[in-house]
CSV table of C-alpha atoms in Angstrom, one decimal:
chain,number,residue,atom,x,y,z
A,6,MET,CA,23.0,-31.6,-82.2
A,7,LEU,CA,26.4,-32.3,-80.6
A,8,SER,CA,28.6,-34.8,-82.5
A,9,ASP,CA,30.5,-37.6,-80.9
A,10,PRO,CA,33.9,-36.3,-79.8
A,11,THR,CA,36.9,-36.7,-82.0
A,12,LEU,CA,40.1,-37.9,-80.4
A,13,THR,CA,43.2,-36.1,-81.6
A,14,THR,CA,46.6,-35.0,-80.3
A,15,ARG,CA,48.7,-31.9,-80.0
A,16,SER,CA,52.5,-31.7,-79.8
A,17,GLU,CA,54.0,-30.2,-76.6
A,18,ASP,CA,57.4,-30.7,-75.1
A,19,GLY,CA,58.2,-33.5,-77.6
A,20,ARG,CA,55.1,-35.6,-76.8
A,21,ASP,CA,51.8,-36.1,-78.5
A,22,ILE,CA,49.2,-35.2,-75.9
A,23,PRO,CA,45.6,-36.3,-76.4
A,24,LEU,CA,42.5,-34.1,-76.5
A,25,LEU,CA,38.8,-34.6,-77.3
A,26,VAL,CA,36.9,-32.2,-79.6
A,27,TRP,CA,33.1,-32.0,-79.8
A,28,ARG,CA,31.7,-29.9,-82.7
A,29,ALA,CA,28.1,-28.7,-82.8
A,30,GLY,CA,26.2,-28.9,-86.0
A,31,ALA,CA,24.5,-25.6,-85.1
A,32,PRO,CA,25.2,-23.2,-82.2
A,33,LEU,CA,24.1,-24.6,-78.8
A,34,ARG,CA,23.2,-22.9,-75.6
A,35,ALA,CA,25.4,-24.0,-72.7
A,36,ALA,CA,26.0,-23.6,-69.0
A,37,SER,CA,29.6,-24.5,-68.0
A,38,SER,CA,32.0,-24.2,-65.2
A,39,GLY,CA,35.0,-24.7,-67.5
A,40,PRO,CA,38.0,-22.4,-67.4
A,41,LEU,CA,37.2,-21.3,-71.0
A,42,GLY,CA,33.7,-20.4,-72.1
A,43,GLY,CA,32.3,-20.8,-68.6
A,44,GLY,CA,28.9,-19.3,-67.7
A,45,ILE,CA,25.8,-19.3,-69.8
A,46,GLY,CA,25.8,-18.5,-73.5
A,47,VAL,CA,25.9,-19.9,-77.1
A,48,ARG,CA,28.8,-22.2,-77.8
A,49,ASN,CA,30.0,-24.0,-81.0
A,50,TRP,CA,32.4,-26.6,-79.6
A,51,VAL,CA,33.9,-28.2,-76.6
A,52,VAL,CA,37.5,-29.3,-76.0
A,53,ASN,CA,38.7,-31.5,-73.2
A,54,ALA,CA,42.5,-31.5,-73.1
A,55,THR,CA,44.8,-33.8,-71.2
A,56,VAL,CA,47.7,-32.0,-69.5
A,57,PRO,CA,50.7,-33.3,-67.5
A,58,MET,CA,50.3,-33.5,-63.8
A,59,SER,CA,53.1,-30.9,-63.6
A,60,TYR,CA,50.8,-28.4,-65.3
A,61,HIS,CA,51.3,-25.1,-63.6
A,62,ARG,CA,50.1,-22.4,-66.0
A,63,ASP,CA,48.0,-19.7,-64.5
A,64,ASP,CA,46.4,-18.8,-67.8
A,65,PRO,CA,44.3,-21.9,-68.7
A,66,ALA,CA,41.8,-19.9,-70.7
A,67,HIS,CA,44.5,-18.5,-72.9
A,68,HIS,CA,46.1,-21.9,-73.3
A,69,LEU,CA,42.7,-23.4,-74.3
A,70,THR,CA,42.1,-20.6,-76.8
A,71,ALA,CA,45.4,-21.4,-78.4
A,72,LEU,CA,44.5,-25.1,-78.6
A,73,ALA,CA,41.2,-24.2,-80.2
A,74,ASP,CA,42.8,-22.0,-82.7
A,75,GLY,CA,45.2,-24.8,-83.6
A,76,LEU,CA,42.3,-27.1,-84.2
A,77,GLY,CA,40.6,-24.5,-86.5
A,78,LEU,CA,37.6,-24.1,-84.2
A,79,ASP,CA,35.5,-21.0,-84.9
A,80,GLY,CA,33.4,-18.9,-82.6
A,81,PRO,CA,32.9,-19.3,-78.8
A,82,GLY,CA,33.4,-22.7,-77.2
A,83,VAL,CA,34.1,-24.4,-73.9
A,84,GLY,CA,37.5,-25.6,-72.9
A,85,LEU,CA,38.3,-28.1,-70.1
A,86,LEU,CA,41.6,-29.5,-68.7
A,87,THR,CA,42.4,-32.8,-67.0
A,88,GLY,CA,45.3,-35.0,-66.0
A,89,VAL,CA,43.3,-38.0,-67.2
A,90,ASP,CA,44.0,-39.5,-70.6
A,91,VAL,CA,40.9,-38.3,-72.4
A,92,ALA,CA,41.1,-41.3,-74.7
A,93,GLU,CA,39.5,-43.1,-71.7
A,94,VAL,CA,36.3,-41.0,-72.0
A,95,VAL,CA,33.2,-42.9,-70.9
A,96,ALA,CA,30.0,-42.3,-72.9
A,97,ARG,CA,26.5,-43.0,-71.7
A,98,ALA,CA,23.0,-42.2,-72.9
A,99,ASP,CA,19.5,-42.2,-71.5
A,100,THR,CA,16.3,-41.2,-73.2
A,101,GLY,CA,18.0,-38.9,-75.7
A,102,VAL,CA,20.4,-37.3,-73.2
A,103,ARG,CA,24.1,-38.0,-74.0
A,104,VAL,CA,26.9,-37.8,-71.4
A,105,TRP,CA,30.7,-38.1,-71.7
A,106,ALA,CA,32.9,-38.1,-68.7
A,107,THR,CA,36.6,-38.3,-68.0
A,108,VAL,CA,37.0,-39.6,-64.5
A,109,GLY,CA,40.0,-39.0,-62.3
A,110,LEU,CA,39.4,-39.5,-58.6
A,111,GLY,CA,42.9,-39.5,-57.1
A,112,THR,CA,42.2,-36.3,-55.1
A,113,PRO,CA,38.8,-36.9,-53.5
A,114,VAL,CA,37.5,-34.2,-51.2
A,115,TRP,CA,34.3,-33.4,-49.3
A,116,ALA,CA,33.0,-30.1,-50.7
A,117,ALA,CA,32.5,-28.7,-47.2
A,118,ALA,CA,35.6,-30.0,-45.6
A,119,PRO,CA,36.8,-27.4,-43.1
A,120,ALA,CA,40.5,-27.8,-44.0
A,121,PRO,CA,41.0,-30.1,-47.0
A,122,ALA,CA,44.5,-31.5,-47.5
A,123,ALA,CA,46.7,-30.0,-50.1
A,124,PRO,CA,46.1,-31.8,-53.4
A,125,ALA,CA,48.7,-34.5,-54.0
A,126,GLN,CA,50.2,-35.1,-57.4
A,127,ARG,CA,47.6,-37.7,-58.4
A,128,VAL,CA,45.1,-37.5,-61.2
A,129,GLY,CA,42.0,-35.9,-59.7
A,130,THR,CA,39.6,-34.2,-62.1
A,131,VAL,CA,36.1,-35.3,-63.2
A,132,ASN,CA,35.0,-33.5,-66.4
A,133,ILE,CA,31.4,-34.0,-67.5
A,134,VAL,CA,29.9,-33.0,-70.9
A,135,VAL,CA,26.2,-33.3,-71.3
A,136,TYR,CA,23.9,-32.9,-74.3
A,137,VAL,CA,20.2,-32.5,-73.7
A,138,PRO,CA,18.1,-32.7,-77.0
A,139,ALA,CA,15.6,-30.1,-75.8
A,140,ALA,CA,16.0,-26.3,-75.2
A,141,LEU,CA,16.4,-25.4,-71.6
A,142,GLY,CA,15.7,-22.0,-70.0
A,143,ASP,CA,18.5,-20.3,-68.0
A,144,ALA,CA,17.1,-21.6,-64.7
A,145,ALA,CA,16.8,-25.1,-66.1
A,146,LEU,CA,20.4,-25.0,-67.4
A,147,VAL,CA,21.7,-24.1,-64.0
A,148,ASN,CA,19.5,-26.7,-62.4
A,149,ALA,CA,20.8,-29.3,-64.9
A,150,VAL,CA,24.4,-28.5,-63.8
A,151,ALA,CA,23.4,-29.0,-60.2
A,152,THR,CA,21.6,-32.3,-61.1
A,153,ALA,CA,24.8,-33.5,-62.9
A,154,THR,CA,26.9,-32.6,-59.9
A,155,GLU,CA,24.5,-34.5,-57.5
A,156,ALA,CA,24.6,-37.6,-59.7
A,157,LYS,CA,28.4,-37.4,-59.8
A,158,ALA,CA,28.5,-37.2,-56.0
A,159,GLN,CA,26.1,-40.2,-55.7
A,160,ALA,CA,28.4,-42.3,-58.0
A,161,ILE,CA,31.5,-41.3,-56.0
A,162,TRP,CA,29.8,-42.3,-52.8
A,163,GLU,CA,28.7,-45.7,-54.3
A,164,LEU,CA,32.3,-46.2,-55.4
A,165,GLY,CA,33.2,-46.1,-51.7
A,166,LEU,CA,35.1,-42.8,-51.6
A,167,PRO,CA,34.5,-40.4,-48.7
A,168,ALA,CA,34.1,-37.4,-51.1
A,169,THR,CA,31.7,-35.4,-53.2
A,170,GLY,CA,34.2,-34.8,-56.0
A,171,THR,CA,37.7,-33.4,-56.5
A,172,PRO,CA,38.9,-29.8,-56.2
A,173,THR,CA,39.0,-29.2,-60.0
A,174,ASP,CA,35.8,-30.9,-61.4
A,175,ALA,CA,33.9,-29.2,-64.2
A,176,VAL,CA,30.4,-29.7,-65.7
A,177,THR,CA,29.2,-28.5,-69.1
A,178,VAL,CA,25.5,-28.9,-70.2
A,179,LEU,CA,24.5,-28.1,-73.8
A,180,CYS,CA,21.2,-27.9,-75.5
A,181,PRO,CA,19.6,-26.6,-78.7
A,182,ALA,CA,19.4,-22.8,-78.9
A,183,ASP,CA,16.0,-22.7,-80.5
A,184,GLY,CA,12.6,-24.1,-79.6
A,185,PRO,CA,10.2,-23.9,-76.6
A,186,ALA,CA,12.4,-23.8,-73.5
A,187,GLU,CA,11.9,-26.3,-70.7
A,188,SER,CA,11.6,-24.7,-67.3
A,189,TYR,CA,13.1,-27.4,-65.1
A,190,GLY,CA,16.3,-29.4,-64.9
A,191,GLY,CA,16.1,-31.1,-61.5
A,192,PRO,CA,16.5,-34.9,-61.0
A,193,ARG,CA,12.7,-35.6,-61.3
A,194,SER,CA,12.1,-33.3,-64.3
A,195,THR,CA,11.6,-34.6,-67.9
A,196,TRP,CA,15.2,-34.1,-68.9
A,197,GLY,CA,16.9,-33.9,-65.5
A,198,ALA,CA,16.0,-37.5,-64.6
A,199,PRO,CA,17.7,-39.1,-67.6
A,200,LEU,CA,20.6,-36.7,-67.3
A,201,ALA,CA,21.1,-37.8,-63.7
A,202,ARG,CA,21.0,-41.5,-64.7
A,203,ALA,CA,23.5,-41.0,-67.5
A,204,VAL,CA,25.9,-39.0,-65.5
A,205,HIS,CA,25.7,-41.4,-62.6
A,206,ALA,CA,26.4,-44.3,-64.9
A,207,ALA,CA,29.3,-42.6,-66.7
A,208,VAL,CA,31.1,-41.5,-63.4
A,209,ARG,CA,30.5,-44.8,-61.7
A,210,ASP,CA,31.8,-46.8,-64.6
A,211,GLY,CA,34.7,-44.5,-65.3
A,212,GLY,CA,35.6,-44.4,-61.6
A,213,SER,CA,35.6,-48.1,-61.2
A,214,ALA,CA,38.6,-48.6,-63.4
A,215,PRO,CA,42.2,-47.8,-62.3
A,216,CYS,CA,43.3,-44.4,-63.5
A,217,VAL,CA,47.0,-43.7,-64.1
A,218,PRO,CA,47.8,-40.0,-64.9
A,219,TRP,CA,48.6,-39.7,-68.6
A,220,SER,CA,52.0,-38.0,-67.8
A,221,ASP,CA,53.0,-41.0,-65.6
A,222,ARG,CA,52.8,-43.4,-68.5
A,223,PRO,CA,55.9,-44.2,-70.6
A,224,ALA,CA,56.2,-42.1,-73.7
A,225,ALA,CA,55.2,-44.0,-76.8
């Protein structure tokens, strides 16, 4: 089982910067495109960390590892970064599938645009974390990531944006490590269908509210 995320902060450059932490009650299998812990494997935790829009580090995995160490997180995990204030995470659930999304759509792009414009300094990352309460095989995990991405793109289209996402979006799907493995994760499969609905609702609802980059807000 994956717990609800805990909202905490870290101190950098004289400011308290928010981050979300999910802790697994037991190791989970995951498929992720995150800069830390990407790929398929067993993971114990997930971190989604806000960063300033001026963020320019070229070692995000190392940075996220240091953040995890500072939080006392043990074993392998997944690390994500975003310019969104992660306190504004949107949670949705459907038929046992749970989804959390931080939605920044300031840099929308078509995935197959021939020459996308250089990203502007606007908040523009959609990070999606999904928990499916049934074991998924490798192919089903990959399929579930694709289903989440399709549902995200549908929500963005319904929000009226000419885009499929942003250049820096990430998806993480987690499931129990034990038990009979489901073979399918597509949008009409047993678990893919509620996953798609929950992701669609989270991205649509998160994207419908104005999003100001965390670093553009006055310091508390």
